[in-house]
Every structure is written in structure tokens, then in C-alpha cells.
Coordinates of C-alpha atoms and ligand atoms in Angstrom, one line a residue:
M351 CA -63.2 -48.3 -3.4
T352 CA -61.1 -47.7 -0.1
Y353 CA -57.5 -48.9 0.5
Y354 CA -56.9 -49.2 4.0
S355 CA -54.0 -51.3 4.4
G356 CA -50.3 -49.7 5.0
R357 CA -49.7 -47.0 7.1
H358 CA -51.4 -44.0 7.3
F359 CA -50.1 -41.1 5.7
L360 CA -50.1 -38.1 8.9
Q361 CA -49.4 -35.4 6.4
L362 CA -50.4 -32.5 9.1
P363 CA -48.1 -30.0 10.0
G364 CA -48.0 -31.6 13.3
P365 CA -48.5 -34.0 14.8
T366 CA -46.4 -35.5 12.3
N367 CA -45.2 -39.3 11.7
T368 CA -43.2 -40.8 15.0
P369 CA -40.7 -43.2 13.7
A370 CA -40.6 -46.5 14.3
R371 CA -37.5 -46.3 16.2
V372 CA -39.1 -43.5 18.4
L373 CA -42.1 -45.8 19.1
R374 CA -39.6 -48.3 20.3
A375 CA -37.6 -46.2 22.6
M376 CA -40.6 -45.4 24.1
S377 CA -42.2 -48.5 24.6
K378 CA -39.4 -49.8 27.7
A379 CA -40.4 -50.0 31.0
T380 CA -40.9 -46.5 33.0
I381 CA -38.4 -46.5 35.3
D382 CA -38.2 -44.4 38.8
H383 CA -38.0 -41.1 38.1
R384 CA -35.9 -40.0 41.1
G385 CA -33.6 -42.6 40.6
P386 CA -30.0 -42.6 39.3
A387 CA -30.1 -43.8 35.8
F388 CA -33.2 -41.3 35.4
A389 CA -30.8 -38.1 36.5
E390 CA -28.4 -39.4 34.0
L391 CA -31.0 -39.1 31.3
T392 CA -32.1 -36.0 32.2
H393 CA -28.5 -34.7 32.0
R394 CA -28.1 -35.9 28.4
L395 CA -31.7 -34.6 27.4
L396 CA -30.8 -31.0 28.7
D397 CA -27.8 -31.1 26.8
G398 CA -29.3 -32.6 23.9
A399 CA -32.3 -29.4 24.0
R400 CA -29.3 -27.0 24.4
R401 CA -27.8 -28.5 21.2
L402 CA -31.1 -28.2 19.2
F403 CA -31.7 -24.7 20.5
R404 CA -28.0 -23.7 19.8
T405 CA -28.0 -22.2 23.0
E406 CA -25.4 -22.5 26.1
H407 CA -27.7 -21.3 28.7
D408 CA -31.1 -22.3 30.3
V409 CA -33.2 -24.9 28.8
F410 CA -36.7 -26.4 30.3
I411 CA -38.9 -29.4 29.6
H412 CA -42.0 -29.4 30.8
P413 CA -44.7 -32.3 30.4
A414 CA -47.2 -30.3 27.9
S415 CA -48.0 -29.3 24.6
G416 CA -46.8 -26.1 22.8
S417 CA -49.1 -24.1 24.4
G418 CA -47.9 -24.8 27.9
A419 CA -44.3 -23.2 26.6
W420 CA -46.4 -20.2 25.4
E421 CA -48.1 -20.0 28.8
A422 CA -44.4 -20.9 30.6
A423 CA -42.3 -18.0 28.8
I424 CA -45.4 -15.6 29.9
V425 CA -45.6 -16.2 33.5
N426 CA -42.0 -16.8 34.1
T427 CA -41.0 -13.5 32.9
L428 CA -43.8 -10.8 32.8
S429 CA -46.1 -8.9 35.4
K430 CA -49.4 -7.9 35.2
G431 CA -49.7 -5.0 32.9
D432 CA -46.7 -5.6 31.4
R433 CA -46.7 -4.4 27.6
V434 CA -45.7 -6.5 24.7
V435 CA -46.0 -6.4 21.0
S436 CA -47.7 -9.2 18.8
F437 CA -48.4 -9.3 15.1
E438 CA -51.6 -10.5 13.3
Q439 CA -49.4 -13.3 11.4
G440 CA -52.0 -16.0 11.9
F441 CA -53.8 -18.4 14.1
F442 CA -50.6 -19.3 16.4
A443 CA -49.8 -15.8 16.9
Q444 CA -53.0 -14.7 17.8
S445 CA -53.4 -17.7 20.5
W446 CA -50.4 -17.0 21.9
A447 CA -51.2 -13.3 22.5
K448 CA -54.6 -14.3 23.7
V449 CA -52.7 -16.4 26.2
A450 CA -50.6 -13.5 27.3
G451 CA -54.0 -11.4 27.5
R452 CA -55.7 -13.6 30.0
F453 CA -52.7 -13.0 32.5
G454 CA -53.2 -9.4 32.7
I455 CA -50.7 -8.5 29.8
E456 CA -51.1 -5.5 27.6
V457 CA -51.0 -6.8 24.5
M458 CA -50.2 -4.4 21.4
Q459 CA -51.9 -5.9 18.5
V460 CA -50.2 -4.9 15.3
D461 CA -52.7 -5.2 12.4
W462 CA -50.3 -7.4 9.6
N463 CA -50.8 -9.3 6.3
P464 CA -50.7 -13.1 7.1
R465 CA -49.3 -13.9 3.7
I466 CA -46.0 -12.2 4.6
G467 CA -43.5 -12.3 7.5
V468 CA -42.9 -10.1 10.2
T469 CA -40.2 -6.9 9.1
P470 CA -37.5 -5.9 11.0
D471 CA -38.8 -2.4 10.3
A472 CA -42.1 -3.1 11.5
V473 CA -40.5 -4.3 15.1
L474 CA -38.6 -1.1 15.1
E475 CA -41.8 1.1 14.6
Q476 CA -43.2 -0.6 17.3
L477 CA -40.3 -0.3 19.7
D478 CA -39.6 3.8 18.2
S479 CA -43.3 4.4 19.6
D480 CA -43.1 3.1 22.9
S481 CA -39.9 2.6 25.4
S482 CA -41.8 0.7 28.1
I483 CA -42.5 -2.7 25.7
K484 CA -41.2 -5.5 27.4
A485 CA -41.6 -7.9 24.8
I486 CA -42.1 -8.8 20.9
L487 CA -43.9 -12.0 20.5
V488 CA -42.8 -13.4 16.9
V489 CA -43.7 -17.0 15.3
H490 CA -40.9 -18.1 13.3
N491 CA -42.7 -20.4 11.2
E492 CA -46.9 -19.5 11.2
T493 CA -47.9 -23.0 11.0
S494 CA -51.5 -21.6 10.1
T495 CA -49.9 -19.9 6.8
G496 CA -46.6 -21.6 6.0
V497 CA -44.9 -18.4 6.0
T498 CA -41.4 -17.8 7.9
T499 CA -40.2 -15.0 9.5
D500 CA -36.5 -13.9 9.6
I501 CA -35.8 -13.9 13.1
E502 CA -32.3 -13.3 13.0
S503 CA -32.8 -10.0 10.9
I504 CA -35.3 -8.9 14.0
G505 CA -32.9 -9.9 16.5
R506 CA -30.3 -7.9 15.2
A507 CA -32.2 -4.8 14.7
M508 CA -33.6 -5.0 18.1
R509 CA -30.0 -5.2 19.3
A510 CA -28.8 -2.2 17.4
S511 CA -31.9 -0.2 18.5
G512 CA -31.2 -0.1 22.0
H513 CA -34.4 -0.8 23.3
E514 CA -34.5 -3.2 26.5
A515 CA -37.6 -5.4 25.0
M516 CA -37.1 -9.0 24.9
L517 CA -37.4 -10.9 21.6
F518 CA -39.7 -14.2 22.6
V519 CA -39.9 -16.9 19.5
D520 CA -42.6 -19.4 19.1
A521 CA -40.5 -21.9 17.2
V522 CA -43.1 -25.0 17.4
S523 CA -42.9 -25.9 13.9
S524 CA -39.3 -24.7 13.0
L525 CA -36.9 -26.3 15.5
A526 CA -35.3 -29.4 13.8
V527 CA -36.9 -28.0 10.5
T528 CA -35.2 -24.8 9.7
D529 CA -32.2 -22.7 11.2
L530 CA -32.7 -21.4 14.6
Q531 CA -30.0 -19.9 16.8
H532 CA -31.1 -18.8 20.3
D533 CA -28.0 -17.5 21.4
A534 CA -26.5 -15.9 18.2
W535 CA -29.8 -14.6 17.0
G536 CA -30.4 -12.9 20.5
I537 CA -33.4 -14.4 21.3
D538 CA -35.3 -14.1 24.8
V539 CA -37.3 -17.0 25.1
T540 CA -37.6 -19.8 22.8
V541 CA -40.6 -22.0 22.5
T542 CA -41.1 -25.6 21.0
G543 CA -43.5 -28.7 21.5
S544 CA -42.5 -32.4 20.5
Q545 CA -44.9 -33.3 18.1
K546 CA -43.5 -31.5 14.8
G547 CA -39.9 -31.4 13.7
M548 CA -38.9 -33.4 16.6
M549 CA -41.0 -36.4 15.5
L550 CA -42.4 -37.4 18.9
P551 CA -45.6 -37.6 19.7
P552 CA -47.5 -34.7 21.4
G553 CA -47.0 -34.1 25.0
L554 CA -42.9 -32.4 25.9
S555 CA -42.9 -28.8 25.5
L556 CA -39.2 -27.4 25.6
L557 CA -38.0 -23.5 26.0
A558 CA -34.7 -21.9 25.8
A559 CA -34.3 -19.0 28.3
S560 CA -31.4 -16.1 27.7
P561 CA -29.6 -14.8 30.7
R562 CA -31.7 -11.6 30.3
A563 CA -35.0 -13.7 30.5
M564 CA -33.7 -15.2 33.7
Q565 CA -32.8 -11.9 35.3
A566 CA -36.5 -10.9 34.1
H567 CA -37.9 -14.0 35.9
A568 CA -36.1 -12.7 38.9
T569 CA -38.6 -10.1 39.5
A570 CA -41.5 -11.1 37.2
T571 CA -44.8 -11.4 39.4
L572 CA -47.4 -12.9 38.0
P573 CA -48.2 -16.0 39.9
R574 CA -46.7 -19.3 38.5
S575 CA -46.1 -22.9 40.3
Y576 CA -46.0 -25.7 37.6
W577 CA -43.9 -24.0 35.2
D578 CA -41.6 -21.8 37.9
W579 CA -37.9 -22.0 36.4
D580 CA -36.8 -21.7 40.1
D581 CA -38.2 -25.0 41.0
Q582 CA -37.5 -26.7 37.3
K583 CA -33.8 -25.3 37.6
A584 CA -33.3 -26.8 41.1
F585 CA -34.7 -30.2 40.4
N586 CA -33.0 -30.4 36.8
E587 CA -29.2 -29.6 38.3
R588 CA -29.7 -32.8 40.3
G589 CA -31.0 -34.7 37.2
F590 CA -34.7 -34.8 38.4
F591 CA -38.1 -32.6 37.8
P592 CA -40.4 -31.2 40.7
Y593 CA -43.0 -33.5 39.5
T594 CA -43.5 -36.6 37.8
P595 CA -41.9 -36.1 34.3
A596 CA -43.6 -37.6 31.2
T597 CA -40.8 -40.3 31.5
N598 CA -41.7 -42.5 28.2
L599 CA -41.7 -39.4 26.0
L600 CA -38.6 -38.7 27.4
F601 CA -37.1 -42.0 26.3
G602 CA -38.4 -41.1 22.7
M603 CA -36.9 -37.9 23.0
E604 CA -33.6 -39.4 23.1
E605 CA -33.9 -41.5 20.5
A606 CA -35.1 -38.6 18.1
L607 CA -32.3 -36.7 19.3
A608 CA -29.9 -39.4 18.2
M609 CA -31.8 -40.0 15.0
L610 CA -31.0 -36.3 14.3
D611 CA -27.7 -36.4 15.1
E612 CA -27.0 -39.1 12.7
E613 CA -28.6 -37.2 9.9
G614 CA -27.1 -34.4 10.7
M615 CA -28.7 -30.9 11.6
E616 CA -27.4 -29.6 8.1
N617 CA -28.7 -32.5 6.3
V618 CA -32.1 -31.8 8.3
F619 CA -32.5 -28.5 7.2
A620 CA -31.2 -29.2 3.5
R621 CA -34.2 -32.1 3.5
H622 CA -37.1 -29.6 4.7
D623 CA -35.6 -26.8 2.2
L624 CA -35.9 -29.2 -0.5
F625 CA -39.1 -31.2 0.3
G626 CA -40.4 -27.5 0.5
R627 CA -39.6 -26.2 -2.7
A628 CA -40.9 -29.6 -4.3
T629 CA -44.2 -29.2 -2.6
R630 CA -44.5 -25.7 -3.8
A631 CA -43.5 -26.7 -7.4
A632 CA -46.6 -29.3 -7.1
V633 CA -49.0 -26.1 -6.3
R634 CA -47.6 -24.1 -8.9
A635 CA -48.0 -26.8 -11.4
W636 CA -51.6 -27.6 -10.3
G637 CA -52.1 -24.1 -10.7
L638 CA -53.2 -23.1 -7.6
D639 CA -52.0 -20.3 -5.0
M640 CA -50.5 -20.5 -1.8
V641 CA -51.2 -18.3 1.1
A642 CA -47.3 -17.4 1.5
L643 CA -46.8 -14.6 -1.4
N644 CA -43.0 -14.8 -1.4
E645 CA -41.3 -17.7 -2.0
R646 CA -38.2 -16.2 0.3
E647 CA -40.3 -16.6 3.1
A648 CA -42.3 -19.9 2.3
S649 CA -42.3 -22.3 5.0
R650 CA -40.0 -25.6 5.2
A651 CA -42.5 -27.0 7.3
A652 CA -46.1 -26.8 5.9
T653 CA -47.6 -25.2 2.8
A654 CA -50.8 -24.1 2.6
V655 CA -52.7 -24.4 -0.5
L656 CA -55.7 -21.9 -1.6
V657 CA -58.9 -23.5 -3.5
P658 CA -60.4 -21.6 -5.8
D659 CA -63.2 -19.7 -4.8
G660 CA -66.6 -21.6 -4.7
H661 CA -64.5 -25.0 -3.6
D662 CA -64.2 -26.1 -0.3
A663 CA -60.8 -27.0 1.0
D664 CA -62.4 -29.1 4.0
A665 CA -64.2 -31.3 1.1
V666 CA -60.8 -32.3 -0.6
R667 CA -59.4 -33.2 2.8
R668 CA -62.6 -35.4 3.5
V669 CA -61.9 -37.3 0.2
I670 CA -58.1 -37.5 0.4
L671 CA -58.9 -39.0 4.0
D672 CA -61.7 -41.0 2.9
R673 CA -60.0 -42.7 -0.3
F674 CA -56.4 -42.3 0.4
D675 CA -56.0 -42.5 4.4
M676 CA -54.2 -39.2 4.4
S677 CA -55.1 -36.7 6.9
L678 CA -53.8 -33.2 5.9
G679 CA -54.1 -29.9 7.9
T680 CA -57.5 -27.8 8.0
G681 CA -57.6 -24.1 7.2
L682 CA -57.3 -22.0 10.1
G683 CA -58.8 -18.7 10.9
P684 CA -59.6 -16.6 8.1
F685 CA -58.4 -19.6 6.0
K686 CA -61.2 -22.1 7.3
G687 CA -62.7 -23.9 4.0
K688 CA -60.5 -21.9 2.0
A689 CA -57.2 -23.7 2.2
F690 CA -56.0 -27.1 3.2
R691 CA -52.1 -27.9 4.7
I692 CA -49.7 -30.0 3.6
G693 CA -47.3 -31.0 6.4
H694 CA -43.9 -31.6 4.8
L695 CA -41.9 -31.5 7.9
G696 CA -40.4 -34.6 10.4
D697 CA -40.1 -38.1 9.6
L698 CA -40.3 -38.2 6.0
N699 CA -38.5 -39.0 3.1
A700 CA -38.9 -38.3 -0.7
L701 CA -40.9 -41.1 -1.5
Q702 CA -43.2 -40.4 1.4
L703 CA -43.4 -36.8 -0.3
V704 CA -44.2 -38.1 -3.9
G705 CA -47.2 -40.3 -2.2
T706 CA -48.2 -37.5 -0.1
L707 CA -48.4 -34.9 -3.1
A708 CA -50.1 -37.6 -5.3
G709 CA -52.5 -38.3 -2.8
V710 CA -53.2 -34.7 -3.1
E711 CA -53.6 -34.1 -6.7
M712 CA -55.9 -37.5 -7.2
G713 CA -58.1 -35.6 -3.8
L714 CA -58.4 -32.4 -6.5
R715 CA -59.5 -33.8 -8.8
L716 CA -61.5 -36.3 -7.8
S717 CA -63.6 -33.1 -5.6
G718 CA -63.8 -31.2 -8.8
V719 CA -61.4 -28.5 -8.3
P720 CA -60.0 -27.4 -11.4
C721 CA -56.8 -27.9 -11.4
E722 CA -53.6 -29.1 -13.9
T723 CA -52.4 -32.8 -13.6
D724 CA -48.6 -32.5 -13.8
G725 CA -47.6 -31.5 -9.7
V726 CA -45.9 -34.5 -8.7
V727 CA -44.2 -34.7 -12.0
A728 CA -43.0 -31.2 -11.1
A729 CA -42.2 -32.1 -7.6
M730 CA -40.0 -35.6 -8.7
E731 CA -37.9 -32.7 -10.9
I732 CA -37.0 -30.9 -7.7
L733 CA -36.5 -34.0 -6.1
M734 CA -33.9 -35.4 -8.3
E735 CA -31.7 -32.6 -7.4
G736 CA -31.2 -33.6 -4.1
A737 CA -29.2 -36.1 -4.2
T738 CA -28.3 -37.0 -0.5
V739 CA -32.2 -38.0 0.2
Ligands
PLP1483 C1 -48.5 -26.6 16.9 C2 -48.0 -25.0 17.2 C3 -48.2 -24.3 18.5 C4 -48.7 -25.3 19.6 O1 -49.7 -26.0 19.8 P1 -50.0 -26.9 20.8 O2 -51.2 -27.8 20.1 O3 -50.4 -26.7 21.5 O4 -49.1 -28.0 20.8 C5 -47.9 -23.1 18.9 N1 -47.2 -22.3 17.7 C6 -47.4 -23.1 16.4 C7 -46.4 -21.8 15.7 C8 -47.6 -24.2 16.3 O5 -47.4 -24.5 14.9

């Protein structure tokens, strides 16, 4: 028997569930993107983006997915032959490095255990070995593994080292999920996408750029057109874009920013922290392992669950989709077939999380994966601590 009534559970680590308020905001009629109402909207959104990134400097909004922001970060600040460092944190870190490589950037790939976060010492070791490094590329929350890297410590170590390298951070699945402070942490370029913590459909990429990144931009020579920050800034200052922007997504963004403001960012972060802990309590109670080795580094956005040898993680996902109409994330890269990922970010409350975990528990049992049956109970114990959600 399959039950298809009610809401589909989109428990991927992105795209996430879009709140009804955001969908309604986006269903307004499209307006003139060169008119006065639009200019006011643009200014409000750029201010909102600055608050999200915790920056007082330049922010950019492009119609694109997160990968577009990766490209924008590179073509705006680097030149052919420049050297950057990337750690083998997982699928997304390596995909960003690949984009850089395609533009003729020399990427120094550092062998890294994807089950742990990048350490400041590892970054310093690279910087010590080469004074010509232009940028360090780090993923804040590697969505393929559910491992978070301590960006604040890396930023501090880089500044203390006196090395000139810029710090580029992929915050696609961490912004509006966990604390990130572009200015205070010394980040030069932060990139994100709309479809994860921001609760929007896919289609917007956002970036924050430090004054140092803007200086690098002034002399960087990679070819760029659509992503060019000079064009973008010149138009943005007047409230417009150099091209037709994704107007209705921008309506949605304004509503999502209002929702985040109403909840309060501290509460948003605390909610995601609680949901991450509840999910991991469930996984431990099932007797299964996670890709993330250390609780301290475990993601507030997503949990990658390993299935025992001889079992197929994608078969578990298929059963859950067929029987309970819930989508989970597939294993990526080396974790294909070995792990599935539970997204617990974005527009989600405690009861939706309990439903999600119940679906996973039933799916594991129906697929014949050996597991204990008290995962949901363990999660509920954690959720009862969180009085505000
Ligand atoms: C989702 C994601 C991206 C970007 O993916 P798009 O599909 O291009 O939006 C990049 N990095 C991380 C860490 C992600 O989670």
C-alpha cells in the first residue's frame, strides 16, 4: 500500500521544502525590472543579503544555482595560472576545484579524509610551503559528507600567518543554518545558493566579497561577462541588474528574509543544532554509523548515514520514496550506494523531523538493513529539550 495524500517530504540536503509563504510571495505578477518599485526591492534585498552574510561590504545576487557562484568567485578574482589550494573534503569541494581547473587555475589538491573537517594547521602547512598561493578554497558544510569545517579558526590562522592568500568559502548549505560571519572571520569570498537554508526554490546564487577580493578583482584577468562584478555593482547601485533578474525568486527572497528575521537568526541556528543532534541520536540508536566521525564537526544541515556492507543505500531510499513519498539525498562520490543523506535544514519543525526519521526507520526495516528500532524515540528525547521549537 502506498500513501500519496498530503505533502511530499523533500528531505534532501537541498533543494529544501519551500514554505507556503514564500510560494505565495513568488506567485505575484512579475514587475518591470527597470521600474522604481524594483529599485526599492533590490536595495532591500542587498541589505538583507548583507545581514545574512554578516558583512558591510559588497554582495551580489545572480540568477544561477550555487555552481554559478563558484564560477563567479573564480572569474572575478583570479588570473590564468594562479595557484589555489583545495582539500579533498568531498564531492562539492572537488567540484569547485574542477571549476577552477577549467579556467586554467592551478589547483593544489590536498589529500584529505572526507570524514573530518579541514584544520587550520593543514591550511597553514600549505601556505608555509608556497608564498604564491592566491586563495584557499574551503567548503563550510560539505553536504556530501555532513561534515562541517571550522571556518572561524581557519580565518584567524590565515590572518595571523601574514600570508596574502584569500579565503574563499562555500557556504551553500551553511548560510542561514549555522553561524557564518563573512567580515569578522576574515573571509574574502563567500558563496551560497537559494535552495538550502534560504528556503527558496533553486535559481539564485549569492556572494559576498571583501575589500581585498574587490582589489583582486581590479587586476584579475580571467575572461568574464555575465558574472562581472563591475557591471553588477554599477547597476545594483541604482537598484537594477545588468540583465533581467529572476524577479519572482527575488519576491520569494524578500519573504524568506522576513521569515528568518521573525524567527531570529540565533533561534534559526539553535533549531538546526537541535535537529542535527536529534537526527544523530536516532542514527546511533539504530546502531548505524555516520560519515562524520566527530560529533563536534557533525553538520547541522544534513546527516550522511552509512549502511552496513552488503546493503545498498539507494535501495533504502527507493523503498522510502515508494512507500512513504519522502525523498532523501543519495550518496555522492565514494559514498555512492554506501550512504544516504537526511536533510534537516530549511523550513522544518520538530514534528516534521520526527516524521522524517520515522520514514527512515521504517525504510531501513523494510529494506532488511539490520538495525535497532528505537531511533525515533531517541530523537524525541532530544527534541523535548528544545522548548522553543
Ligand atoms: C548544493 C551545493 C552546491 C551547489 O550546487 P548547485 O546544484 O549548483 O546549486 C555547492 N556546494 C555545496 C556545499 C552544496 O551543498
